[in-house]
PDB file of C-alpha atoms in Angstrom:
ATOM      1  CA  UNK A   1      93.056  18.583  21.384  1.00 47.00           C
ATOM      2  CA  UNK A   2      92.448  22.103  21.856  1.00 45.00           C
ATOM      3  CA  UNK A   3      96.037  23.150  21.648  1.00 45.00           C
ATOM      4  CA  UNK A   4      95.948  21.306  18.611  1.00 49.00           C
ATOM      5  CA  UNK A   5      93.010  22.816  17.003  1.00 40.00           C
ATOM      6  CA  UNK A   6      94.449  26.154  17.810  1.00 39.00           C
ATOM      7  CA  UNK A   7      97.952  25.192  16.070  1.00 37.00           C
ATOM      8  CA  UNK A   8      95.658  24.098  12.884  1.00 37.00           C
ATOM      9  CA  UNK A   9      93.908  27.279  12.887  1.00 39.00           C
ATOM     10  CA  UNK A  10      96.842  29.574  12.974  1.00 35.00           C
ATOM     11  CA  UNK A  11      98.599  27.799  10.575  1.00 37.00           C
ATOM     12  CA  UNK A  12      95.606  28.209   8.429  1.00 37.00           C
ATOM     13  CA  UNK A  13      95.693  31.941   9.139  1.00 40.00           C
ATOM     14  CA  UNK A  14      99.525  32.114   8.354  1.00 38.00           C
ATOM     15  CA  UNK A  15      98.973  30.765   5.152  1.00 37.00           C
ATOM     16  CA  UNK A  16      95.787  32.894   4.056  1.00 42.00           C
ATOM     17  CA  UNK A  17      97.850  36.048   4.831  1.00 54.00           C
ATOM     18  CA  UNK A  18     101.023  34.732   3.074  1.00 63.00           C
ATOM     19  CA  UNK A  19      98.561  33.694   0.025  1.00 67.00           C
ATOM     20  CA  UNK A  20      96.918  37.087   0.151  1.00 76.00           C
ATOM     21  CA  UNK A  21     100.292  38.898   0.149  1.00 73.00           C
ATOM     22  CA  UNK A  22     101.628  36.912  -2.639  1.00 72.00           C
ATOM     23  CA  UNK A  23      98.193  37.114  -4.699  1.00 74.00           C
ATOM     24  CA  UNK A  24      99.012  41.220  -4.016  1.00 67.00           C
ATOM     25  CA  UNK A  25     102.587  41.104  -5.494  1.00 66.00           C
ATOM     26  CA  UNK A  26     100.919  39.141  -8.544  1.00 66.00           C
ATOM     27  CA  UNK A  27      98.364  41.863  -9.133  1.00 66.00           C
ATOM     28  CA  UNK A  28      98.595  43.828 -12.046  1.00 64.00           C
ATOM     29  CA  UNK A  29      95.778  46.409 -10.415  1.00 76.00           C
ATOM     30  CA  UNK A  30      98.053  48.480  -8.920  1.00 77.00           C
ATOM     31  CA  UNK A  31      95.387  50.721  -7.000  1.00 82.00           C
ATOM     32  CA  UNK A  32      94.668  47.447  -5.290  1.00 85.00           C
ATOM     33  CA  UNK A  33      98.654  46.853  -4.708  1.00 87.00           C
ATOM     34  CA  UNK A  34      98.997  50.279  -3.272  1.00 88.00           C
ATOM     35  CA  UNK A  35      96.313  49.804  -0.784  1.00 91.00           C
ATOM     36  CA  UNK A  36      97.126  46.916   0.311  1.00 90.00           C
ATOM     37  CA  UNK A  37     100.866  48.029   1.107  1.00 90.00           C
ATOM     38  CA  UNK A  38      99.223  51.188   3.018  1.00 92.00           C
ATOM     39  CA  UNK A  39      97.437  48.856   5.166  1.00 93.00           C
ATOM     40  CA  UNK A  40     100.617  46.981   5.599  1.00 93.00           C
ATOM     41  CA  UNK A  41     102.341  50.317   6.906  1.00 95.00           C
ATOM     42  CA  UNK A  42      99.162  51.091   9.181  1.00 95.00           C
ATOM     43  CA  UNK A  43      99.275  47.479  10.557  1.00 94.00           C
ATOM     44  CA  UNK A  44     103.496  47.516  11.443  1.00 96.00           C
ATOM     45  CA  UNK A  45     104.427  45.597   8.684  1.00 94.00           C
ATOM     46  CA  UNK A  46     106.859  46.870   7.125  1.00 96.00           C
ATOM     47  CA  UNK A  47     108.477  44.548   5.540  1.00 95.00           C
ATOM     48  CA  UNK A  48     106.003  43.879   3.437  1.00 93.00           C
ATOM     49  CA  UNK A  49     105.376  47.270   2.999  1.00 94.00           C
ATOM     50  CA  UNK A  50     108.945  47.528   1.519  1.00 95.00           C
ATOM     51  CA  UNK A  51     108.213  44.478  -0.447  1.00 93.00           C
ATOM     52  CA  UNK A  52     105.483  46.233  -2.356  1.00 91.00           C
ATOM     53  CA  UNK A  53     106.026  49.748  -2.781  1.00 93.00           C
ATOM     54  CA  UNK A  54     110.136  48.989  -3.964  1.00 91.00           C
ATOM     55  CA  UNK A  55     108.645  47.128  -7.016  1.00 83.00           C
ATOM     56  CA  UNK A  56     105.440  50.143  -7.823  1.00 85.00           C
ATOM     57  CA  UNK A  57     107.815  53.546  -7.262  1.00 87.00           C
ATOM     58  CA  UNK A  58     108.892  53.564 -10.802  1.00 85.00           C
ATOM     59  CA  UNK A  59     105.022  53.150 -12.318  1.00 82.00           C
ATOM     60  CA  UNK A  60     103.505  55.310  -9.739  1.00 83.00           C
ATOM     61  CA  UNK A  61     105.912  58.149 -10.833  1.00 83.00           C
ATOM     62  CA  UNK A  62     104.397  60.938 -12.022  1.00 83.00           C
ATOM     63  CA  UNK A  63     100.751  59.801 -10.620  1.00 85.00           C
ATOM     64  CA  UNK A  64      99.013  61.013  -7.734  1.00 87.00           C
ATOM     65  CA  UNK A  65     100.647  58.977  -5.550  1.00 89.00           C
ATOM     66  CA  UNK A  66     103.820  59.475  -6.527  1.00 91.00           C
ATOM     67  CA  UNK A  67     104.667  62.198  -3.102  1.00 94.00           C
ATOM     68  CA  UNK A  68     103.117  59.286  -0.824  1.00 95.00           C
ATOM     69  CA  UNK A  69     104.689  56.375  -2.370  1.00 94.00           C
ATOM     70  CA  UNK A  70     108.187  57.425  -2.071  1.00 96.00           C
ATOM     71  CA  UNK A  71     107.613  58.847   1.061  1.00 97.00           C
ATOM     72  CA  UNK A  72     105.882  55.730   2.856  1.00 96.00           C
ATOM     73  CA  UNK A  73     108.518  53.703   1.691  1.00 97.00           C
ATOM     74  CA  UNK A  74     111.340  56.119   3.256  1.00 98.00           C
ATOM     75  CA  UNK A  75     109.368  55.482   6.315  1.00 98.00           C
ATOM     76  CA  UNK A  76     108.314  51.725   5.921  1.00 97.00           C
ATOM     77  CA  UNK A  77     112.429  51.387   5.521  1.00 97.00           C
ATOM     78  CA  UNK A  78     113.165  53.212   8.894  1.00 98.00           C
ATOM     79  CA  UNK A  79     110.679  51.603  11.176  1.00 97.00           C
ATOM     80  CA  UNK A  80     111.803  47.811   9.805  1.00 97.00           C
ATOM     81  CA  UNK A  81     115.236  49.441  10.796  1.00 96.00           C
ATOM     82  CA  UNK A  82     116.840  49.521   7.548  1.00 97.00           C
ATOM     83  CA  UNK A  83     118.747  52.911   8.043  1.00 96.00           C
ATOM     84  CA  UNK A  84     120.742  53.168   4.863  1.00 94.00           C
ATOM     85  CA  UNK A  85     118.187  52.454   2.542  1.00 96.00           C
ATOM     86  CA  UNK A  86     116.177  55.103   4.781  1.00 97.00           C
ATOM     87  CA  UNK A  87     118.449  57.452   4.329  1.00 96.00           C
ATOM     88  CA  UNK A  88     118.853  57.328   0.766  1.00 96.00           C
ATOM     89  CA  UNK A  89     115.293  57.077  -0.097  1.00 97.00           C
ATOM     90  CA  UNK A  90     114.760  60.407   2.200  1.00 98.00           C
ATOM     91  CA  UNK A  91     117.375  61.812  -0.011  1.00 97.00           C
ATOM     92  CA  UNK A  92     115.713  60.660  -3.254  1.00 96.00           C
ATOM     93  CA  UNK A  93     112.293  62.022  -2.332  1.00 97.00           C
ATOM     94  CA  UNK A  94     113.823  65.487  -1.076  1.00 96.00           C
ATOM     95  CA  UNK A  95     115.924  65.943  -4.372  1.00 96.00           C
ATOM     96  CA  UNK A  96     112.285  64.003  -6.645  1.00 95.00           C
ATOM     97  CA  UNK A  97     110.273  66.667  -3.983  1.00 96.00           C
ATOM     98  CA  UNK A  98     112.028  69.813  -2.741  1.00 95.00           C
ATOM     99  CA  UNK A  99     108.887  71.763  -2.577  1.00 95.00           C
ATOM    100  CA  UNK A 100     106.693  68.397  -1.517  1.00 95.00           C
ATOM    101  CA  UNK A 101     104.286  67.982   1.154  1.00 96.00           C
ATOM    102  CA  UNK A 102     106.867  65.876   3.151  1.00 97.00           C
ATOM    103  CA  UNK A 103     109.489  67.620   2.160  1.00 97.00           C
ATOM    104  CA  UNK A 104     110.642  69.203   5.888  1.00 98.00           C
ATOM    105  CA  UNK A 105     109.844  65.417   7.400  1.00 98.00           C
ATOM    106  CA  UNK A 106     111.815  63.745   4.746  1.00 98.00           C
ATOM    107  CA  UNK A 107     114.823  65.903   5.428  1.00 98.00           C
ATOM    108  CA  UNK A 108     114.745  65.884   9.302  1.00 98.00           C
ATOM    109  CA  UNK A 109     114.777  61.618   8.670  1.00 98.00           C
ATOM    110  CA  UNK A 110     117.782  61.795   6.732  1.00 98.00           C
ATOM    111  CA  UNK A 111     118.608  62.718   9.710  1.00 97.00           C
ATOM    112  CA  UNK A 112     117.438  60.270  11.944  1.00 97.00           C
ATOM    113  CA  UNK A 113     118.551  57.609   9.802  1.00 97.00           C
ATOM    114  CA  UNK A 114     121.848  58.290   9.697  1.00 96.00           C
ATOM    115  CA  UNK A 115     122.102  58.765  13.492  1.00 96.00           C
ATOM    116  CA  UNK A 116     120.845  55.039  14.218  1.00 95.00           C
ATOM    117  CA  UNK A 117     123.368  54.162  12.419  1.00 91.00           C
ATOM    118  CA  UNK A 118     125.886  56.105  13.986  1.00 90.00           C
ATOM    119  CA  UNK A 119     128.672  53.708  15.576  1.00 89.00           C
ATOM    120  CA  UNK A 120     130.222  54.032  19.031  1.00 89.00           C
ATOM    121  CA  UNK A 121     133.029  56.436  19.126  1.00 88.00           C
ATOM    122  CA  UNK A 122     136.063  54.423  18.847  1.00 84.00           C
ATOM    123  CA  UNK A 123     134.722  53.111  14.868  1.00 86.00           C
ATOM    124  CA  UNK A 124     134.829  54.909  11.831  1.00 87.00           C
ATOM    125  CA  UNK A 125     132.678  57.715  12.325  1.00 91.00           C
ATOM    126  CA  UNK A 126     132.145  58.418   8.430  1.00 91.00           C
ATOM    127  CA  UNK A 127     127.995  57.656   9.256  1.00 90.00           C
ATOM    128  CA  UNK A 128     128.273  60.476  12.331  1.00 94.00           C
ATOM    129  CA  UNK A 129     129.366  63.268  10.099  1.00 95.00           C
ATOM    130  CA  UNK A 130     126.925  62.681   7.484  1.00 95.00           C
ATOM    131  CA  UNK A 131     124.465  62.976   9.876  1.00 96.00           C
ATOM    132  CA  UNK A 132     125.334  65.637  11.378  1.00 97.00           C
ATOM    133  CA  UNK A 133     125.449  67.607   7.887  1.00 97.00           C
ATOM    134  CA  UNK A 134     121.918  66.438   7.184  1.00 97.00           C
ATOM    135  CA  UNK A 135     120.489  67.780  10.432  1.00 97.00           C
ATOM    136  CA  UNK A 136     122.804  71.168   9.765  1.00 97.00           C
ATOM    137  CA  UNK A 137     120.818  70.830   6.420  1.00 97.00           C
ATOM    138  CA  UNK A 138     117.520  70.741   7.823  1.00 98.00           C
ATOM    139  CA  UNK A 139     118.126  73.399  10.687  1.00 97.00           C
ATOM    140  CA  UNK A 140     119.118  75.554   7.221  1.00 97.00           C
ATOM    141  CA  UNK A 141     116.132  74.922   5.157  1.00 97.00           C
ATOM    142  CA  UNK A 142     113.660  74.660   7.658  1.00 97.00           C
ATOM    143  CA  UNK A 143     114.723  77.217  10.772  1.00 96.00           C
ATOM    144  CA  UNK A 144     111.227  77.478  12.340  1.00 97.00           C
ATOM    145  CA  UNK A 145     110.469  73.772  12.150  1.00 97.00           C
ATOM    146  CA  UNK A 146     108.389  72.544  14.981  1.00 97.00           C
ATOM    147  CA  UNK A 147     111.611  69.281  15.177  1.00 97.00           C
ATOM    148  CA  UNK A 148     114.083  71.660  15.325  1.00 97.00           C
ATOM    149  CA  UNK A 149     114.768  71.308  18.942  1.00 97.00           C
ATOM    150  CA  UNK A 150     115.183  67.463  18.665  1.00 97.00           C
ATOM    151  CA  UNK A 151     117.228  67.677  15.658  1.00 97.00           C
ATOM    152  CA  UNK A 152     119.684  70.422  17.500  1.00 97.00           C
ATOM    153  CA  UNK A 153     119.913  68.148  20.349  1.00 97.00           C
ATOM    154  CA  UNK A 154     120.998  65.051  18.644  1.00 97.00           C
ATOM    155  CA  UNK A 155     123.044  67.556  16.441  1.00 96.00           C
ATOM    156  CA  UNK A 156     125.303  68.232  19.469  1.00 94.00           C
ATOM    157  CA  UNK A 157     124.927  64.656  20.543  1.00 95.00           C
ATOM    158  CA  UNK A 158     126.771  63.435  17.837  1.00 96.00           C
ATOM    159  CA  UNK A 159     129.466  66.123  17.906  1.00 95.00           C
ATOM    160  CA  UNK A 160     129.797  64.866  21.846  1.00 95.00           C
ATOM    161  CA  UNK A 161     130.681  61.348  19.490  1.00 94.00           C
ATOM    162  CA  UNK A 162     132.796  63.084  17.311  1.00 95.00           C
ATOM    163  CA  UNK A 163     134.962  64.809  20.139  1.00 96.00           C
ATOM    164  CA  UNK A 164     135.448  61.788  22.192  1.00 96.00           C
ATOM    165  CA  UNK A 165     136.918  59.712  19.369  1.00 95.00           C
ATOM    166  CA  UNK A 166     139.521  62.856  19.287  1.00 97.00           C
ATOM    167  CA  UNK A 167     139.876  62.352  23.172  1.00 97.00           C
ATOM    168  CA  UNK A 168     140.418  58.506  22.602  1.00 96.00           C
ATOM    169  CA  UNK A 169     142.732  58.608  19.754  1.00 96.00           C
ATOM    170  CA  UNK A 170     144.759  61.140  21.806  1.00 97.00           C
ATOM    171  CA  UNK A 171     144.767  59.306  25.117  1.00 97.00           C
ATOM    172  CA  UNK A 172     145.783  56.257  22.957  1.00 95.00           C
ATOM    173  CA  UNK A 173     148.804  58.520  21.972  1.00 95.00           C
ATOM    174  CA  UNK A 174     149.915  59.166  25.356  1.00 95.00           C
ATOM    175  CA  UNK A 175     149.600  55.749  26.414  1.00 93.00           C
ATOM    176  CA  UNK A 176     151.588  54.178  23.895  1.00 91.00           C
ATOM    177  CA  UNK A 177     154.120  56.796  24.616  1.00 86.00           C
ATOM    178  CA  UNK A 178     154.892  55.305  28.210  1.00 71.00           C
ATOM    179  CA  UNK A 179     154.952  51.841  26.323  1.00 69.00           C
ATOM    180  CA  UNK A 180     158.292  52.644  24.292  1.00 56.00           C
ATOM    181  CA  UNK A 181     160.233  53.650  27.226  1.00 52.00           C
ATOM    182  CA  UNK A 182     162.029  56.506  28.538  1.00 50.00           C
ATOM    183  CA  UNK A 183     164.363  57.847  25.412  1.00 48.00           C
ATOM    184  CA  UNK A 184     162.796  56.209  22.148  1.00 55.00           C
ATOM    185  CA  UNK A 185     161.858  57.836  18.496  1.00 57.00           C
ATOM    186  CA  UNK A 186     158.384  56.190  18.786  1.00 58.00           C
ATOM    187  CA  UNK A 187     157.842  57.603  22.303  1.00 68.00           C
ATOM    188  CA  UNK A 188     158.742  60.934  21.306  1.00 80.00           C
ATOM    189  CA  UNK A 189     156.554  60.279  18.427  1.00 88.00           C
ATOM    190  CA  UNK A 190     153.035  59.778  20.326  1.00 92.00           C
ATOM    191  CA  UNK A 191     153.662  62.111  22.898  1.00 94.00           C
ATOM    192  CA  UNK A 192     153.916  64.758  20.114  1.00 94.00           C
ATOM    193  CA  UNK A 193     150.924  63.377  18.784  1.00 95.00           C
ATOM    194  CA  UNK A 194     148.843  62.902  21.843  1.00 96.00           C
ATOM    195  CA  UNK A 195     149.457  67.122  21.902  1.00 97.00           C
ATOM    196  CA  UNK A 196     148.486  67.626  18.245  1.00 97.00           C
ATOM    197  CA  UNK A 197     145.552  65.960  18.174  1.00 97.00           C
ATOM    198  CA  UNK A 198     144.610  67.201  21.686  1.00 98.00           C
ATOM    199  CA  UNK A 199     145.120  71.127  20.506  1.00 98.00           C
ATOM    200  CA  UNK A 200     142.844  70.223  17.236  1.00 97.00           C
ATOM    201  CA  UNK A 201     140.145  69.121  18.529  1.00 97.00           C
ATOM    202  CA  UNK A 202     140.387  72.251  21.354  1.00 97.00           C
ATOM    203  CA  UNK A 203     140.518  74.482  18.632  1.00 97.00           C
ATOM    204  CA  UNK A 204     137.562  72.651  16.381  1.00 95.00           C
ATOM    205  CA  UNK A 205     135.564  72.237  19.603  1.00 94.00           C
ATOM    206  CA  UNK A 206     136.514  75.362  21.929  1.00 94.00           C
ATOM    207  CA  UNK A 207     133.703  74.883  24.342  1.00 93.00           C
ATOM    208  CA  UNK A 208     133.654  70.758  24.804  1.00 95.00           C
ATOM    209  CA  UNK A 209     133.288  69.452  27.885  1.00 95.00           C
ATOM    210  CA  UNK A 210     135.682  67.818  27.834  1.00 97.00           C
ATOM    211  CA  UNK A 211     138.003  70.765  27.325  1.00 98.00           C
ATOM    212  CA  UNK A 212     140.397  70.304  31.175  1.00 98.00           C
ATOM    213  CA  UNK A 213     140.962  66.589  29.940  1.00 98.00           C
ATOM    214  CA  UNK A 214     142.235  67.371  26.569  1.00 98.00           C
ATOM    215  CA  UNK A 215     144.303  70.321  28.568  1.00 98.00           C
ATOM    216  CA  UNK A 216     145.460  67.940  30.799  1.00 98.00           C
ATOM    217  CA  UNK A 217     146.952  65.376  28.221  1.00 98.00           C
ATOM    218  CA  UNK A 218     148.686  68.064  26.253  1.00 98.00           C
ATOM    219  CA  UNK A 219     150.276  69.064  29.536  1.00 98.00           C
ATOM    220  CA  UNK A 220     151.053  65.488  30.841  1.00 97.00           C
ATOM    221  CA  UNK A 221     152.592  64.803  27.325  1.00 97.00           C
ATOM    222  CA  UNK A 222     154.550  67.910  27.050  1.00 97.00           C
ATOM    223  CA  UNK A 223     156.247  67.327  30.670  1.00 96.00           C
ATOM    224  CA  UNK A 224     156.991  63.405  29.656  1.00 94.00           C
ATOM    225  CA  UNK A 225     158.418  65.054  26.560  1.00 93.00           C
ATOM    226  CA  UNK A 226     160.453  67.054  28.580  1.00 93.00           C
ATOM    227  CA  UNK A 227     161.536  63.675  30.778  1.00 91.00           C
ATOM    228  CA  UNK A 228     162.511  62.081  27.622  1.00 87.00           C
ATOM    229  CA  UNK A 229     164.604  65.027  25.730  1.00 84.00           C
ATOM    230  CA  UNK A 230     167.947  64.956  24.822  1.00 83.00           C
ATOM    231  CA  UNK A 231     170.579  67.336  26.274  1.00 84.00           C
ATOM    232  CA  UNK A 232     170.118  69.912  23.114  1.00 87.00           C
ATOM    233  CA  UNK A 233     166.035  69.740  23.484  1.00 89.00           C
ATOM    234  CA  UNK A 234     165.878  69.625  27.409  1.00 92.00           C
ATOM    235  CA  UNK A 235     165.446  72.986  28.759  1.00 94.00           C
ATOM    236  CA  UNK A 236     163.338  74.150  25.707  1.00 95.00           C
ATOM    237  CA  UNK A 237     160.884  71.318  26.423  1.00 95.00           C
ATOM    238  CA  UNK A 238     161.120  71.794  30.350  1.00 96.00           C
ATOM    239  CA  UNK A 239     160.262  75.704  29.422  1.00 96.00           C
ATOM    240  CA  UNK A 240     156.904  74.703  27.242  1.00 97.00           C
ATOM    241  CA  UNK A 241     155.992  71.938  29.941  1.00 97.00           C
ATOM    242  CA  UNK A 242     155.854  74.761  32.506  1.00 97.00           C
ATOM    243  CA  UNK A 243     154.370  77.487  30.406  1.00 97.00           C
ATOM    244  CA  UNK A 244     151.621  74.358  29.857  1.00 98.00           C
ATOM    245  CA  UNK A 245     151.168  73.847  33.463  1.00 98.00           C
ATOM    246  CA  UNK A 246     150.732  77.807  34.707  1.00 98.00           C
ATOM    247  CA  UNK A 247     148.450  77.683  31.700  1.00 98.00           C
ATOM    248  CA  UNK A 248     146.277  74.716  32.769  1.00 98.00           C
ATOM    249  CA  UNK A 249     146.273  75.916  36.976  1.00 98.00           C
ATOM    250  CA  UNK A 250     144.864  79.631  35.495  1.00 98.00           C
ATOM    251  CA  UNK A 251     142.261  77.873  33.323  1.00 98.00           C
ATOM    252  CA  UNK A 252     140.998  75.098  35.881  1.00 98.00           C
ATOM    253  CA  UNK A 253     142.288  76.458  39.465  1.00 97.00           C
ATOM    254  CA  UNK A 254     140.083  74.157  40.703  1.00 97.00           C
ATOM    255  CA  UNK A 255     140.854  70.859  38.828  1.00 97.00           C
ATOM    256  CA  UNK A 256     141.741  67.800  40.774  1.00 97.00           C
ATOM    257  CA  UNK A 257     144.417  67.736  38.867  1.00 97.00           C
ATOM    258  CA  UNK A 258     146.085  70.844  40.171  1.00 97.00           C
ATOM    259  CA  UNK A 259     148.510  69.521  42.494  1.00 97.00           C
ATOM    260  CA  UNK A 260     150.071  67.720  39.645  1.00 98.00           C
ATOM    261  CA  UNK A 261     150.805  70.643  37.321  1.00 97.00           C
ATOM    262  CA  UNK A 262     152.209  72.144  40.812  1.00 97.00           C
ATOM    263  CA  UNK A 263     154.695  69.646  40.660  1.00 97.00           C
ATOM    264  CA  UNK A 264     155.667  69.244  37.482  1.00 97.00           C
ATOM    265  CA  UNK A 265     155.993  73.062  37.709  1.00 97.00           C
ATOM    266  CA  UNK A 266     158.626  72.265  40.395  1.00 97.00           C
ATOM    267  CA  UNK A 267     160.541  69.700  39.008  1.00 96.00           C
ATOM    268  CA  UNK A 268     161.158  71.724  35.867  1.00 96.00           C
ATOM    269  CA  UNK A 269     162.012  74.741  37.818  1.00 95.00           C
ATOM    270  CA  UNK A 270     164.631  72.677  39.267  1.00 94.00           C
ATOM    271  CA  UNK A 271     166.096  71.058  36.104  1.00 93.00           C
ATOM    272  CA  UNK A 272     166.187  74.930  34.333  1.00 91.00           C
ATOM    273  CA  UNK A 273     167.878  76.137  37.577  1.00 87.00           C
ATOM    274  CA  UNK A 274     170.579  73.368  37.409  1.00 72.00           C
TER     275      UNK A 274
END
């Protein structure tokens, strides 16, 4: 009975709220409608908040609350985890607002937005670089700003992103380049690219990280290119594999990978010798 009694009441309560809200959107006293969606914002719904303030930003143009409005539904947008329209309301109220009071917030969440929707590193990373420009945007127009350490941080986060799809797409390469064989257009193909893509991102991105892998693919693909040659390529190829792999053992003397360039050094010693 009183599990029953307390299903009765909250339906009752569920119903009063959805009649109040829809009583709001109704309203034609849009002081009241505007209060009522702050109150939504305070309380965490955000939704609704959206709801209301999409359908009062064109008549509160111009008014007082014009700054607030655009602003708190920038914001409602974000925390109900609509990123996009986040990010292009953020936009709309810095271009409306350049000099406005939430001007420097509005452009650090352009931001923000666009880096929750930032995919993992082997999608289309068209979100990634847009947000990356709009926190290079902010560090621009606001250099003293108190969230400039956070948005430098994720700045260099999602260049980390940005640098791995490079490493992927050229390990991919140089994968597929084993897959064709040992003499085979297509190998020769994505070994060459495995090395192009591999030197581009080293020059776009001279101090990654990731910096001895990328070295070490562009010498692992140069020495299988060498493997692979013809008789008119083959001791021009051998030559660049071993330039490669003195270059890579002065760079990383320590690497792991050290002993390998040692013997690839060998083996094309041996085949420029003969």
């Amino acid at each position: 009975m009183k599990k029953n009694l307390f299903l009765v009441s909250l339906s009752l309560l569920f119903c009063g709220c959805a009649g109040e809200f829809n009583k709001v959107l109704k309203s034609q006293d849009y002081d009241y409608r505007y209060e009522y969606a702050k109150q939504c914002f305070a309380q965490g719904k955000y939704n609704n908040a959206v709801t209301i303030l999409q359908d009062m930003i064109t008549m509160l143009k111009g008014g007082e609350n014009a700054q607030e409005s655009l602003y708190m539904l920038a914001m409602a947008q974000y925390m109900s985890g609509d990123y996009e329209s986040a990010s292009t309301t953020f936009k709309k109220y810095g271009s409306s607002y350049p000099k406005g009071i939430y001007a420097e917030k509005a452009a650090y969440y352009v931001g923000e937005s666009l880096f929750e929707s930032a995919p993992e590193p082997r999608l289309d990373q068209t979100p990634t670089v847009g947000a990356i420009n709009a926190y290079q945007t902010f560090l621009d127009l606001y250099p003293d700003s108190k969230l400039r350490p956070e948005a430098q941080r994720k700045l260099f986060e999602l260049q980390d992103k940005l640098i791995m799809k490079e490493y992927l797409s050229a390990k991919l390469y140089f994968n597929l380049g084993g897959y064709f064989g040992n003499v085979n257009a297509n190998n020769e193909s994505n070994y060459s690219a495995c090395i192009i893509t591999a030197q581009n991102a080293l020059k776009t991105y001279p101090f990654t990280k990731l910096r001895e892998d990328f070295s070490l693919l562009i010498m692992k693909s140069k020495f299988q290119l060498a493997e692979n040659s013809s008789e008119e390529k083959m001791i021009d190829r051998y030559r660049d594999a071993e330039d490669e792999c003195y270059g890579f053992i002065n760079e990383f003397p320590d690497s792991e990978n050290k002993s390998l360039a040692e013997r690839y050094i060998a083996k094309c010693k041996k085949v420029i010798k003969d």
